Amino acid sequence: MTNYKSALQSLTIWGGLAAVVAALVQIIWGVAVSPADQVSLGQHAAEIASGVGGILAIVGRIRATAKIGGARG
């Protein structure tokens, strides 16, 4: 495998985080979270993170003080 992506782009990471959150919810509040809800939670978290990342990229480009690209050297 030669293609790389950040950990935050991995649905496996988001799924794992959803499982941890579901376990904590069950332990702390005693609310049962089904496996289907865990999958849904992981997918929604990934979608939200993607949206936040897009917003940060746009804001970062607007606030930037240097141009993109150009000659190196």
GROMACS .gro file of C-alpha atoms in nm:
model
   73
    1MET     CA    1   0.000   0.000   0.000
    2THR     CA    2   0.166   0.322  -0.114
    3ASN     CA    3  -0.117   0.573  -0.064
    4TYR     CA    4  -0.134   0.748   0.270
    5LYS     CA    5  -0.405   0.949   0.445
    6SER     CA    6  -0.427   1.116   0.782
    7ALA     CA    7  -0.571   0.926   1.075
    8LEU     CA    8  -0.869   1.162   1.078
    9GLN     CA    9  -0.962   1.052   0.725
   10SER     CA   10  -0.984   0.690   0.835
   11LEU     CA   11  -1.331   0.550   0.900
   12THR     CA   12  -1.162   0.283   1.110
   13ILE     CA   13  -1.034   0.549   1.349
   14TRP     CA   14  -1.377   0.717   1.366
   15GLY     CA   15  -1.544   0.380   1.418
   16GLY     CA   16  -1.304   0.302   1.701
   17LEU     CA   17  -1.371   0.638   1.862
   18ALA     CA   18  -1.745   0.579   1.829
   19ALA     CA   19  -1.706   0.244   2.006
   20VAL     CA   20  -1.513   0.410   2.289
   21VAL     CA   21  -1.774   0.686   2.323
   22ALA     CA   22  -2.054   0.427   2.320
   23ALA     CA   23  -1.881   0.230   2.595
   24LEU     CA   24  -1.835   0.544   2.805
   25VAL     CA   25  -2.201   0.639   2.759
   26GLN     CA   26  -2.303   0.293   2.874
   27ILE     CA   27  -2.072   0.304   3.176
   28ILE     CA   28  -2.140   0.662   3.287
   29TRP     CA   29  -2.509   0.703   3.208
   30GLY     CA   30  -2.624   0.343   3.173
   31VAL     CA   31  -2.769   0.408   2.825
   32ALA     CA   32  -2.748   0.113   2.587
   33VAL     CA   33  -2.598   0.198   2.247
   34SER     CA   34  -2.662  -0.058   1.974
   35PRO     CA   35  -2.395  -0.161   1.721
   36ALA     CA   36  -2.599   0.011   1.447
   37ASP     CA   37  -2.596   0.333   1.649
   38GLN     CA   38  -2.218   0.301   1.692
   39VAL     CA   39  -2.170   0.272   1.314
   40SER     CA   40  -2.395   0.571   1.258
   41LEU     CA   41  -2.211   0.773   1.523
   42GLY     CA   42  -1.875   0.698   1.358
   43GLN     CA   43  -2.003   0.798   1.015
   44HIS     CA   44  -2.155   1.122   1.144
   45ALA     CA   45  -1.837   1.209   1.333
   46ALA     CA   46  -1.633   1.159   1.016
   47GLU     CA   47  -1.874   1.379   0.818
   48ILE     CA   48  -1.861   1.654   1.080
   49ALA     CA   49  -1.480   1.638   1.092
   50SER     CA   50  -1.469   1.663   0.714
   51GLY     CA   51  -1.692   1.970   0.719
   52VAL     CA   52  -1.489   2.135   0.993
   53GLY     CA   53  -1.170   2.060   0.799
   54GLY     CA   54  -1.315   2.225   0.488
   55ILE     CA   55  -1.416   2.534   0.684
   56LEU     CA   56  -1.071   2.558   0.842
   57ALA     CA   57  -0.907   2.528   0.499
   58ILE     CA   58  -1.119   2.812   0.361
   59VAL     CA   59  -1.065   3.036   0.664
   60GLY     CA   60  -0.692   2.958   0.659
   61ARG     CA   61  -0.665   3.056   0.293
   62ILE     CA   62  -0.860   3.378   0.349
   63ARG     CA   63  -0.638   3.475   0.644
   64ALA     CA   64  -0.312   3.372   0.473
   65THR     CA   65  -0.047   3.633   0.416
   66ALA     CA   66   0.143   3.458   0.134
   67LYS     CA   67   0.050   3.330  -0.211
   68ILE     CA   68   0.023   2.962  -0.294
   69GLY     CA   69   0.285   2.816  -0.528
   70GLY     CA   70   0.552   3.016  -0.704
   71ALA     CA   71   0.913   2.938  -0.785
   72ARG     CA   72   1.134   2.779  -0.526
   73GLY     CA   73   1.484   2.878  -0.474
   0.00000   0.00000   0.00000
